[in-house]
XYZ file of C-alpha atoms in Angstrom:
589
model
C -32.824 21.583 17.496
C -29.968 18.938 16.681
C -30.525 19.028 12.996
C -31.299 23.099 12.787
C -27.805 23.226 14.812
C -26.494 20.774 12.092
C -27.779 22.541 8.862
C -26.604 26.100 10.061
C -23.124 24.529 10.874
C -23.031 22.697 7.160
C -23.863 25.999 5.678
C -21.450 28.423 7.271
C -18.841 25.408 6.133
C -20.090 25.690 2.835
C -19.983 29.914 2.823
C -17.097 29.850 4.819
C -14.559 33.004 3.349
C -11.174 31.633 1.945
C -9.203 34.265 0.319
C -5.801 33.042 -1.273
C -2.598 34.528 -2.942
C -1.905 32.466 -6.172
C 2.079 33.291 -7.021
C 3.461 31.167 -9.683
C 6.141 28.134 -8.889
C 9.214 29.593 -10.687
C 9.827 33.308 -11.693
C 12.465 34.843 -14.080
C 14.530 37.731 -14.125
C 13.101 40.074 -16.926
C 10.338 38.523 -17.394
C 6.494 39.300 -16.453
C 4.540 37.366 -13.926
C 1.388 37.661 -12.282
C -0.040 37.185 -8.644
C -2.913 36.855 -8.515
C -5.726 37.192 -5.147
C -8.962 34.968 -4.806
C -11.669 35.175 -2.658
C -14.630 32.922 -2.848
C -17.298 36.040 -2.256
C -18.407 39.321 -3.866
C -16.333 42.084 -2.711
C -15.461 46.023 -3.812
C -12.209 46.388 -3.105
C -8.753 45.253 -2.079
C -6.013 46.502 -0.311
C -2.247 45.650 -1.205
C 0.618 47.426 -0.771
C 3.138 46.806 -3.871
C 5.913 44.915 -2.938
C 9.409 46.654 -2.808
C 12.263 45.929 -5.611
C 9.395 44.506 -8.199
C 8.657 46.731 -11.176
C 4.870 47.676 -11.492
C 3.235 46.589 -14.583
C -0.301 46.802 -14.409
C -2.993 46.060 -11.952
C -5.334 45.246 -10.432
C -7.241 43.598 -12.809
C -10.622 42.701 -11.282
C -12.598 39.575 -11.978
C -15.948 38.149 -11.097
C -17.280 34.890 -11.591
C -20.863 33.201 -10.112
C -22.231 29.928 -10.247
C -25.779 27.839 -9.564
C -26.398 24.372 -9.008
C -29.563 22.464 -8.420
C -29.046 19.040 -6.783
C -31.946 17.073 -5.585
C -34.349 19.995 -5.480
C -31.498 22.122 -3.922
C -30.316 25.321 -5.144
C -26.950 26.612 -3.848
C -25.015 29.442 -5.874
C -21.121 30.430 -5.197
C -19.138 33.626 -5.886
C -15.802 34.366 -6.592
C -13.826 37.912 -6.926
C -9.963 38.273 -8.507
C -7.722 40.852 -8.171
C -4.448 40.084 -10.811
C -0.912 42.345 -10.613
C 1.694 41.629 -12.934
C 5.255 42.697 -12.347
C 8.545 42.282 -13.463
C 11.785 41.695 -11.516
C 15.163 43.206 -13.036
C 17.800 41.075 -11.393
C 17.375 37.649 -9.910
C 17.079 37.243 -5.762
C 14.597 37.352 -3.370
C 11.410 39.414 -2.820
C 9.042 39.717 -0.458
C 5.160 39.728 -1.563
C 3.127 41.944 1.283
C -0.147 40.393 2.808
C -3.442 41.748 0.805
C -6.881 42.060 2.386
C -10.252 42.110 1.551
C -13.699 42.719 3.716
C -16.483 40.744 3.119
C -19.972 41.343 4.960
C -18.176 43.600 7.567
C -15.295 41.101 8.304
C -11.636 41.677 6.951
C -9.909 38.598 5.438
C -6.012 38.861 5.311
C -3.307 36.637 3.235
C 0.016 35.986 4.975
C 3.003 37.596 3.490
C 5.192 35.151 1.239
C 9.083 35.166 0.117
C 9.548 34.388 -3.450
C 13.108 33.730 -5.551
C 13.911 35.121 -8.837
C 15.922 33.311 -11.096
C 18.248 34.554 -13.551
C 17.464 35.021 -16.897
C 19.634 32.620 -18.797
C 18.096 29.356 -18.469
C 15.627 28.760 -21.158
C 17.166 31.194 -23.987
C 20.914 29.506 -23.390
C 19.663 25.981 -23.023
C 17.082 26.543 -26.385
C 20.432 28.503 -28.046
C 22.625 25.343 -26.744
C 20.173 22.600 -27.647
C 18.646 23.101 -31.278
C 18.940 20.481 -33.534
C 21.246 18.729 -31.098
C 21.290 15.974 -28.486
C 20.252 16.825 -24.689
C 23.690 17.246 -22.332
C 23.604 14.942 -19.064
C 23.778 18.038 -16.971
C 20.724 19.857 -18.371
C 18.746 16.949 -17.909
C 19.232 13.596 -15.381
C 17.519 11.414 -12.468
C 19.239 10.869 -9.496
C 18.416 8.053 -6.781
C 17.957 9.024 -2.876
C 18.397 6.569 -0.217
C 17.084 8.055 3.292
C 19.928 6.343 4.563
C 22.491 3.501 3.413
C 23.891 2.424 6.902
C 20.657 0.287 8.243
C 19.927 -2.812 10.182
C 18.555 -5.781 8.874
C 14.758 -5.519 8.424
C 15.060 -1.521 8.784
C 13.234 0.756 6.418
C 14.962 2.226 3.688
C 13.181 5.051 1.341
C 15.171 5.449 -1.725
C 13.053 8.280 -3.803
C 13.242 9.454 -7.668
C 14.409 12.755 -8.327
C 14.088 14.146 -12.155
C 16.162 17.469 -12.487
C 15.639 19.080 -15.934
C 16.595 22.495 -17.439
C 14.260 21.933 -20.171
C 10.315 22.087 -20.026
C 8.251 19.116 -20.217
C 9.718 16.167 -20.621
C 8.287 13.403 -21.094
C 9.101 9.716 -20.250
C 8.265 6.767 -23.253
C 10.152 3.766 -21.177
C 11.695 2.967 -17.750
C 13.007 0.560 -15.930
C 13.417 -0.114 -12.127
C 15.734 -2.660 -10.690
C 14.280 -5.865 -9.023
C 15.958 -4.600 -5.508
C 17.319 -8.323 -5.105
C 18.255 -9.038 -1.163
C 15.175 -6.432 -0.141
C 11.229 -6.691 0.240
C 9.908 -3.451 -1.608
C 6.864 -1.618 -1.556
C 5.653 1.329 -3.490
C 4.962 4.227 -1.521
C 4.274 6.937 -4.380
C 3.931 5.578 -7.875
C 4.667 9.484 -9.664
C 1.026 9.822 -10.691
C 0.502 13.099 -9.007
C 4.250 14.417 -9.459
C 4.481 18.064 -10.188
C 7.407 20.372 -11.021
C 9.095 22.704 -8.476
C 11.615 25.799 -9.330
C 14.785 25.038 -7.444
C 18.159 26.847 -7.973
C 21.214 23.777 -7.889
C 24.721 25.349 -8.527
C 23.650 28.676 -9.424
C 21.448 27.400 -12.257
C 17.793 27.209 -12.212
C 16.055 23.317 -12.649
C 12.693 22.289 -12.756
C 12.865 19.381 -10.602
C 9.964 16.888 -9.627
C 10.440 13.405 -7.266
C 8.178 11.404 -9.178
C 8.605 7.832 -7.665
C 9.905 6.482 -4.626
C 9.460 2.715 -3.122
C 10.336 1.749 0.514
C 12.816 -1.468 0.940
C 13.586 -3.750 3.775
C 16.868 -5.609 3.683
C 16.656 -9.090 4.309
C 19.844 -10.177 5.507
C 23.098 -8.344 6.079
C 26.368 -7.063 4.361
C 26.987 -4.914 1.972
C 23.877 -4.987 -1.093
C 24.036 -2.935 -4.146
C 20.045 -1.365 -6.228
C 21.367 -1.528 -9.633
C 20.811 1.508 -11.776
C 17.140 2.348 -12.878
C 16.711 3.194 -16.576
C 14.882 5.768 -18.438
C 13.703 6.795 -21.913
C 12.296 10.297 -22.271
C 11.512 13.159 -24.896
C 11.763 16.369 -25.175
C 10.534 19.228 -27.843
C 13.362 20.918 -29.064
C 13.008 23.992 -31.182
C 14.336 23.269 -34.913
C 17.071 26.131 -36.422
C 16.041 26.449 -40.395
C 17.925 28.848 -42.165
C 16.098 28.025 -45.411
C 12.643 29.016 -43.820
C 10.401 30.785 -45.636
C 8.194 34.058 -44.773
C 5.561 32.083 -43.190
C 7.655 29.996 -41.221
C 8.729 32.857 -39.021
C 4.679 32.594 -37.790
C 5.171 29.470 -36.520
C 7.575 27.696 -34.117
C 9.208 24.220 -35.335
C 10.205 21.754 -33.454
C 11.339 18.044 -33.306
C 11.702 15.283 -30.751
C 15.210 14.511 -29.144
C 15.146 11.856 -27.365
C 17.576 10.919 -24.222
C 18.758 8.114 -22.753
C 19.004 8.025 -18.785
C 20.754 5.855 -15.993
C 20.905 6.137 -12.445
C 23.610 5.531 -10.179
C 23.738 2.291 -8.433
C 23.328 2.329 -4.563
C 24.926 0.621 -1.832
C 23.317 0.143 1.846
C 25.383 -1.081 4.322
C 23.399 -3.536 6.146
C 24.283 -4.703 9.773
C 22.983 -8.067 11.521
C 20.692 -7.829 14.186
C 22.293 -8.230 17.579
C 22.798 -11.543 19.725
C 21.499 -12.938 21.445
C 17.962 -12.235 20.218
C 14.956 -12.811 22.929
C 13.161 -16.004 22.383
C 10.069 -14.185 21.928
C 11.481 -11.951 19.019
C 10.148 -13.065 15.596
C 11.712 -10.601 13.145
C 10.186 -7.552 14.109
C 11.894 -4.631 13.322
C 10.835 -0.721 13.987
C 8.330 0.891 16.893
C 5.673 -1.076 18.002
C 2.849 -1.765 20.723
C 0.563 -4.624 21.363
C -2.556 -4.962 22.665
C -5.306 -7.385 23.914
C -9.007 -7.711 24.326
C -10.974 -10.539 25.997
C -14.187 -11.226 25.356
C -15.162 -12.246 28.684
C -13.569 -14.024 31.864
C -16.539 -15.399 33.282
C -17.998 -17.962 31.154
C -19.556 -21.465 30.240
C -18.780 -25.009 28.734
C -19.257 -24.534 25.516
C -19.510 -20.930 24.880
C -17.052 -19.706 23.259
C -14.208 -16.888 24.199
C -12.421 -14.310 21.823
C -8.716 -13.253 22.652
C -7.353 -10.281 19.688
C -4.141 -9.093 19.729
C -3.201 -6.119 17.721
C -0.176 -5.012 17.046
C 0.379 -0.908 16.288
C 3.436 0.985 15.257
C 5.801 1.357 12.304
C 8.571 -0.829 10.645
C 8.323 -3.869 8.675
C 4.773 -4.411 10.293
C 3.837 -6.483 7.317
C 6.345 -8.974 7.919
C 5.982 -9.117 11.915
C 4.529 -12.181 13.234
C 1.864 -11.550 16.285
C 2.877 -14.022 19.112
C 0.629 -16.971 19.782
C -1.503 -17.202 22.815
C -1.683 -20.832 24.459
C -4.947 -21.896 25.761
C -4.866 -24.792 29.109
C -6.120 -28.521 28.097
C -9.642 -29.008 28.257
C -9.875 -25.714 25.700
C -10.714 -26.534 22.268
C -9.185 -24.375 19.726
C -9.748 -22.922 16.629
C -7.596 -21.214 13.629
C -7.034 -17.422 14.524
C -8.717 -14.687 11.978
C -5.875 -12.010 10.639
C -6.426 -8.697 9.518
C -4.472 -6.234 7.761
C -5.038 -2.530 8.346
C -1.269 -1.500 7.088
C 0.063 1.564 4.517
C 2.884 3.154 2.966
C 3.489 6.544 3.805
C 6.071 8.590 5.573
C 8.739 6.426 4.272
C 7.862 3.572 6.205
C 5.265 0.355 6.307
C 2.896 2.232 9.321
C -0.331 1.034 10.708
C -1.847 -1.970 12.610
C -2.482 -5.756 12.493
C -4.676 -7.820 14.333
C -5.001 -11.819 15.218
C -8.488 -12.931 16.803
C -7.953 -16.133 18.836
C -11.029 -18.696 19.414
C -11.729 -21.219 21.669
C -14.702 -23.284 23.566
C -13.733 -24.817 27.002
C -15.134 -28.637 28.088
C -14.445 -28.331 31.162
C -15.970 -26.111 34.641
C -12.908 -24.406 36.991
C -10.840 -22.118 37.284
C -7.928 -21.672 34.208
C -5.149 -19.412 33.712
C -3.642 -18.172 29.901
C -0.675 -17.678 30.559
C 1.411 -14.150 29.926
C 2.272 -13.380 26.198
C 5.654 -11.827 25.480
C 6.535 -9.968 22.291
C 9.559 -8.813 21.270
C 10.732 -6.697 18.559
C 13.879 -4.663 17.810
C 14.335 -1.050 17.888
C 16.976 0.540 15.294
C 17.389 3.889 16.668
C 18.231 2.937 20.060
C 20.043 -0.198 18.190
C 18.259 -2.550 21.224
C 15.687 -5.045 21.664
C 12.055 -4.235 23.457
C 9.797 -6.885 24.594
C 5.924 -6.122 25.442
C 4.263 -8.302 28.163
C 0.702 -9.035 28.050
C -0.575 -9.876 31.598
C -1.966 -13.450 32.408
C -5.624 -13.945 31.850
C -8.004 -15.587 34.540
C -10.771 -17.581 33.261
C -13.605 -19.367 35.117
C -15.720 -21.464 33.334
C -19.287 -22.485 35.346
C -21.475 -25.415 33.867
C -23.735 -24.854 30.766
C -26.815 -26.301 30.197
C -27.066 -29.828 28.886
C -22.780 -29.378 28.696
C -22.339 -32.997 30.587
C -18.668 -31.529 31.724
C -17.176 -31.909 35.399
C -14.967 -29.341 37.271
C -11.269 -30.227 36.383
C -8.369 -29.260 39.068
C -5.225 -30.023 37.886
C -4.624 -33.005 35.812
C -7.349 -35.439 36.251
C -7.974 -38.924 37.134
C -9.931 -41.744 35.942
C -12.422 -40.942 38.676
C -12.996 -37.673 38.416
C -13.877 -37.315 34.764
C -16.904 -38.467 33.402
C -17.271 -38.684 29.132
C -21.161 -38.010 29.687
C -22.866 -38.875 25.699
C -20.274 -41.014 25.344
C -20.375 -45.240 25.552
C -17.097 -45.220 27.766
C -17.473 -44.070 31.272
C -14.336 -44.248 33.813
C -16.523 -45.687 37.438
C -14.930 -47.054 40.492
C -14.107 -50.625 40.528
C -16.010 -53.456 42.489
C -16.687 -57.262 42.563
C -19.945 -56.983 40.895
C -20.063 -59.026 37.784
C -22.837 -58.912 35.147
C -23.442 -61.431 32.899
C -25.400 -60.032 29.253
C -28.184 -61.797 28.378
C -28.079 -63.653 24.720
C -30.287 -60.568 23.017
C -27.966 -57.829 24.304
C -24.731 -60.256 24.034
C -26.150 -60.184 19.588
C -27.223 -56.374 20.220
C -23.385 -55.520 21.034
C -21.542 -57.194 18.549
C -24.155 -55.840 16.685
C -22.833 -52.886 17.604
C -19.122 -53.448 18.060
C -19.093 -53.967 13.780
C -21.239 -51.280 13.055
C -18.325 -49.299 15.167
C -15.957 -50.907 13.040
C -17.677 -50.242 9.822
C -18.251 -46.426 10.897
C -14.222 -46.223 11.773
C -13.018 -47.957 8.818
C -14.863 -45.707 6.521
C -13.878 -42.586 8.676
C -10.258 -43.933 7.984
C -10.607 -43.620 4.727
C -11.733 -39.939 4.516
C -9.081 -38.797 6.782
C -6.286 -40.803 4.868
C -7.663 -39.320 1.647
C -8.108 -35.912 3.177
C -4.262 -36.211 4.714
C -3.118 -37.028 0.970
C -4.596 -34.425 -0.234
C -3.691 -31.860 2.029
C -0.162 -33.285 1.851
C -0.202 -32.592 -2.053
C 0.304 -28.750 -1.427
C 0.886 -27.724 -5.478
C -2.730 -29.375 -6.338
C -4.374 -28.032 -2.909
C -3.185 -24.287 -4.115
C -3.949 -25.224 -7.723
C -7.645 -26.061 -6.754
C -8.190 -22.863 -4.642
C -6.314 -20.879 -7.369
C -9.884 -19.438 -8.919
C -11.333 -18.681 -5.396
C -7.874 -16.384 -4.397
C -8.073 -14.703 -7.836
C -11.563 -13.758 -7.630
C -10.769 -12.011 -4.005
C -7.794 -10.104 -5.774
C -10.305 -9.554 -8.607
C -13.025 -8.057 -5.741
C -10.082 -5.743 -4.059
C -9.091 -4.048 -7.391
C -12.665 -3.567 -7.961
C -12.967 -1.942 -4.685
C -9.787 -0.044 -5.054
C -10.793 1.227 -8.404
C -14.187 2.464 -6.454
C -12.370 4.564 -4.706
C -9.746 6.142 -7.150
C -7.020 4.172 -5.981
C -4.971 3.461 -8.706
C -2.263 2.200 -7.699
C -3.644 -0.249 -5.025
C -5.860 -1.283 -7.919
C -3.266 -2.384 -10.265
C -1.494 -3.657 -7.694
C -3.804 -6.100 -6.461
C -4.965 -7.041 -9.865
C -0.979 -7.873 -10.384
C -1.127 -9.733 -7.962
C -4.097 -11.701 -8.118
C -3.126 -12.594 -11.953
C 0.180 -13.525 -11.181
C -0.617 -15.975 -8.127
C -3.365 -17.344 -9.823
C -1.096 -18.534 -12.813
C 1.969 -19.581 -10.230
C -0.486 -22.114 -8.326
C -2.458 -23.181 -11.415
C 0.485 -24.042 -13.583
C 2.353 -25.122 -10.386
C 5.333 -22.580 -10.956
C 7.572 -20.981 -7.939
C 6.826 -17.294 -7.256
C 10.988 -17.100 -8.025
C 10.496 -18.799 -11.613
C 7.888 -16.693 -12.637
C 9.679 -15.511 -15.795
C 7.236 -14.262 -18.861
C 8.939 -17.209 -20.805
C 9.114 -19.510 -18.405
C 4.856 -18.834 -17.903
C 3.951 -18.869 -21.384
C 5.730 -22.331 -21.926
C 4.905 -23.695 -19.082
C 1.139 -22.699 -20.216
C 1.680 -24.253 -23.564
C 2.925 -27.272 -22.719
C -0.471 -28.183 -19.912
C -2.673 -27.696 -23.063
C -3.672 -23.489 -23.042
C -3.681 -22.439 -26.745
C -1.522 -20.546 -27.837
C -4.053 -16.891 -28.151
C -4.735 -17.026 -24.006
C -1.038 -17.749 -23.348
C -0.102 -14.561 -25.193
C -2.843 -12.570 -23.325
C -1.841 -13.288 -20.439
C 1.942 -12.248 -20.756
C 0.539 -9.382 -22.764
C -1.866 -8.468 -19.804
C 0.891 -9.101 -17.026
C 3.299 -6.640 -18.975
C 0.742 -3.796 -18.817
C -0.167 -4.378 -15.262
C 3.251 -3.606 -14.237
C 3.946 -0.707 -16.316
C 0.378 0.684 -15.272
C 1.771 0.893 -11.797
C 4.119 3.317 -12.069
C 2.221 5.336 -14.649
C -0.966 7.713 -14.809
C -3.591 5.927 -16.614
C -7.329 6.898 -17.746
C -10.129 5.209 -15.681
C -11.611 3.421 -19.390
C -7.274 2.327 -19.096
C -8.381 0.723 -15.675
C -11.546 -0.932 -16.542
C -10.124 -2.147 -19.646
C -7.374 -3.859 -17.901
C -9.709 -5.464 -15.296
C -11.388 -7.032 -17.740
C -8.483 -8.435 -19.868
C -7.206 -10.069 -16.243
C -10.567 -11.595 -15.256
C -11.285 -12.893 -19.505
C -7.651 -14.472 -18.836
C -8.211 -15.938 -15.705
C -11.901 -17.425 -16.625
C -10.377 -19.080 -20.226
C -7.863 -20.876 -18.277
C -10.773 -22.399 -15.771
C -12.583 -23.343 -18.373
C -8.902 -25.178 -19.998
C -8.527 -28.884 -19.303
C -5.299 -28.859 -18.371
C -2.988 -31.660 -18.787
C -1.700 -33.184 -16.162
C-alpha cells in the first residue's frame, strides 16, 4: 500500500497543472511586446480580459507542443498549450496586466494579476544616435560598489556587492580587477556566473542594470580602512555611421567594438574596537550564535572510551570562531579533537555550523565531574557581549574487564593506587627483608640493562621525532602532496555537483598551499615572481615553473567568471600535472 501511495503521489507531482504569465523584463513606449500564457496541459480555451491603457495588437496566438520519453523501460509524455498577445503602450508609466485562466480536466487554473512599467522611448535610439563611431560616456555606462554598511565592529560582516548600470545592450567584460581588501578576511558569496539584467528607471532614464559580483568581508582590526577601486575592461557593439555605403549596405547593420575603461569608487568602513573588558571565555567571535553538546554516555568503563561534540550554530564570522575546549579530570587520557566544517556564504553573511568531537578513555573507577564550558561571543546589533554555559557533566566510570584500575577519590596516595602490569607497585612498608638469590640477583641486572637499552633507544626516537616536529617548514613541506591531493578530491567533488565556484576555489587553494609549504614560502610572499624564482632556484625547470604561474593565473580569473565544464576539467588537470612534476623534482635543498 506504501509504495502504491508513493507512485500515485510521484505522479500527480509529475502532472501537477502550472500555468504561468511570461511578461518580458523591460518594456518601451511605442514599441510592441508580447505576454505570453503557459500551461503545461492540453486545453481549448483561455480567458483574459485585455488590460486597460495598452493598445491591442493581435492575439491570442495559440500554441501546442507534446513530448515522449522512454527511460528505463518507462514511457512518460508531457503537454504544453500557449496563448501569446502582443500590445503596444503609447506613453511610458504603469499598467496593470489582469489575471488569465484556463480549465483543465474540470479544474480552473488562475495567474495572479501583475504591475508592469513602461519606459520612455528615448533610450536606445538617443544613446545609438549619441554613440556611433564614438567613445561610451561614463553616465551611459559604469559600476558602482555597495557596502551593506560602512560603520561596523571589528569582526562584523560587511557585504559590499557589484552593481553594472548600462544604457547600452550587452556588454561585455574582457578584464577586471578586484582589490586585495587589505585589513579584511573576504569570501565570495556570488561570483556573477548567473547574473542577469533587470529594467530599472534611475533619474528618469531607463538602465539595464545587473549585480554581478559581490564578496562578504570581515575587518580585522579597527579604524578607519579604505577597498581601493575595482577595475574593469568591457566592450560594447556600437553601430558604425557610413555615409559612403553602398546599396547593399543598407541590408545589413555595421558595427564595431568600443571599448571602455571602468573604475570604481574607493570605500571607506568605519571600523570600531570591540568593547572592554572582553569575557575571558570570548575568543573572537563575532555575530549570533548557539552551542551545543552531546555525550556519548555517563555511565561507563576503564578503558572505554567517551565522545563529548560541541557544535556551534549561528551566523557571523563562524569560520574564524574558535569552539571552547572542554577539560577532562586526571586519570582521563585524552586525545586530539575531530573538526568539521558545515559553513556557507549566503545572505550576506558566513551562516551555518561547526562542530569539535572530544575523545577520551578513563584509567581510573569513581565518580568524575567535567566541569561547565563557557562560550562567549559578541553581538553587534545589541553592541554587547553573550556568553553560553554548557552545564557540568557527571561521569561514573565502573571497572572493565582485565582494566587492573582502582577507584580514585580525590588525589591519591601511594597506598591506594596500584600500577597493576606494571614492575613498580606502591605496598605498605614493613621490616621484612628479602635477600635475591645469585640466579635472580644475574636475572635483574639482566634486566635492569635490557631497560636501559630499551630507554636509550626510545630516547632516540623521541629526540628525533621532537626535531622533526620542531622543523615546522620541512614537516609542512613533507605533508605538502597529501593536503594537495585532499584539495584535489574536493574540487573533484565540487565539480560533481556543478559547483563552480567552490571548485575553482578549492583547486586555488590546494595549488597555492601546496607550492607555499613545498618551496617553504609565507602565504604573505606568495607573489607570481617571487614563486617562480623561488621554484627556479630549488632546481624545477624552467617549463613547470611557468605552468604553474600560468595555471595559478587562470584559477583566479576562473573564479569570478562563467566557464565551460571541458574549461573545468581542463584546468583540473593542468593543477594536478603541476603538482605531480614537482613530486617527482629533486629539489635542492
Amino acid at each position: 500500500m506504501l509504495v502504491a501511495l508513493a507512485a500515485t503521489v510521484g505522479a500527480m507531482a509529475q502532472n501537477s497543472v502550472v500555468f504561468e504569465a511570461n511578461i518580458p523584463n523591460h518594456i518601451i513606449a511605442g514599441e510592441p511586446f508580447s505576454i505570453q500564457f503557459t500551461v503545461n496541459a492540453s486545453t481549448k480555451d483561455i480567458e483574459f480580459e485585455l488590460p486597460e491603457g495598452l493598445e491591442y495588437l493581435y492575439g491570442p496566438a495559440k500554441g501546442t507542443s507534446s513530448s515522449m520519453r522512454i527511460i528505463n523501460g518507462k514511457r512518460t509524455s508531457s503537454k504544453s498549450t500557449s496563448f501569446t498577445y502582443t500590445f503596444m503602450a503609447g506613453e511610458e508609466g504603469n499598467y496593470i496586466i489582469p489575471e488569465a485562466s484556463v480549465v483543465v480536466d474540470g479544474a480552473t487554473y488562475r495567474t495572479s494579476s501583475v504591475r508592469i512599467k513602461v519606459f520612455a522611448a528615448d533610450t536606445d535610439t538617443e544613446i545609438r544616435q549619441n554613440h556611433t563611431g564614438t567613445g561610451i560616456s561614463d553616465s551611459d555606462l559604469y559600476i558602482v560598489a555597495i557596502p551593506d554598511k560602512t560603520k561596523v565592529y571589528e569582526q562584523e560582516a560587511v557585504q559590499i556587492t557589484y552593481k553594472l548600470y548600462s544604457r547600452l545592450e550587452n556588454p561585455q567584460f574582457t578584464n577586471f580587477s578586484f582589490p586585495d581588501y587589505e585589513g579584511f578576511v573576504q569570501y565570495v558569496q556570488d561570483d556573477g556566473s548567473h547574473a542577469q539584467f533587470q529594467a530599472e528607471e534611475v533619474n528618469g532614464k531607463l538602465y539595464y542594470t545587473a549585480p554581478f559580483y559581490s564578496v562578504i568581508v570581515y575587518p580585522q582590526h579597527s579604524g578607519k580602512l579604505e577597498i581601493q577601486p575595482a577595475e574593469f575592461e568591457m566592450v560594447v557593439n556600437m553601430p558604425v555611421s557610413n555615409p559612403q555605403r553602398s546599396l547593399f549596405d543598407a541590408f545589413f547593420d555595421n558595427f564595431q567594438q568600443v571599448k571602455k575603461s571602468i573604475k570604481t569608487k574607493p570605500i571607506t568602513i568605519e571600523v570600531k574596537p570591540l568593547p572592554t573588558p572582553q569575557p575571558e571565555s570570548f575568543n573572537g567571535a563575532v555575530g549570533q550564535y548557539t552551542l551545543n553538546s552531546e555525550v556519548s554516555s555517563k555511565v561507563l568503563k576503564t578503558n572505554e572510551s567517551i565522545t563529548i561534540k560541541l557544535t556551534l550554530e549561528g551566523k557571523g564570522n563562524i569560520k574564524l570562531a574558535q569552539l571552547p575546549d572542554v577539560v577532562f579530570p586526571e586519570g582521563f587520557e585524552t586525545y586530539d579533537p575531530k573538526e568539521s566544517d558545515d559553513t556557507g556564504i549566503s545572505g550576506g553573511n558566513t551562516r551555518g555550523s561547526k562542530s569539535k568531537e572530544y575523545y577520551a578513555v578513563p584509567k581510573h573507577t569513581g565518580d568524575f565531574t567535567i566541569p561547565e564550558i563557557p562560550f562567549s561571543y559578541f553581538d553587534p546589533k545589541q553592541g554587547s557581549y553573550q556568553t553560553v554555559t554548557l552545564p557540568e557533566i557527571k561521569v561514573h566510570v565502573d571497572k572493565g574487564e582485565s582494566s587492573g584500575a582502582t577507584t580514585v577519590t580525590g588525589l591519591p596516595d601511594k597506598e591506594d593506587v596500584k600500577y597493576l602490569g606494571k614492575d613498580i607497585r606502591y605496598l605498605k612498608s614493613g621490616n621484612r627483608i628479602t635477600t635475591p638469590t645469585q640466579s635472580k640477583r644475574s636475572a635483574y641486572i639482566g634486566g635492569y640493562i635490557a631497560l636501559a637499552l630499551s630507554f636509550a633507544v626510545l630516547l632516540v626516537i623521541v629526540r628525533k621525532r621532537e626535531a622533526a616536529n620542531a622543523d615546522t617548514a620541512t614537516n609542512r613541506s613533507r605533508k605538502a602532496g597529501k593536503t594537495a591531493q585532499k584539495y584535489l578530491k574536493i574540487a573533484n567533488r565540487m565539480r560533481s555537483k556543478g559547483e563552480a565556484s567552490a571548485y575553482y576555489e578549492a583547486l586555488l587553494k590546494g595549488l597555492s598551499d601546496f607550492l607555499s609549504a613545498k618551496f617553504h614560502i609565507p602565504l604573505s610572499e606568495m607573489s607570481k615572481d617571487n614563486i617562480s624564482d623561488t621554484m627556479l632556484r630549488s632546481g624545477v625547470n624552467r617549463e613547470l615553473a611557468d605552468e604553474a604561474i600560468d595555471t595559478l593565473s587562470a584559477l583566479e580569473l576562473a573564479r569570478y567568471t562563467p566557464s565551460e565544464m571541458e574549461e573545468r576539467a581542463q584546468l583540473y588537470d593542468r593543477a594536478a600535472k603541476v603538482i605531480e612534476g614537482v613530486q617527482k623534482t629533486k629539489l635542492k635543498k
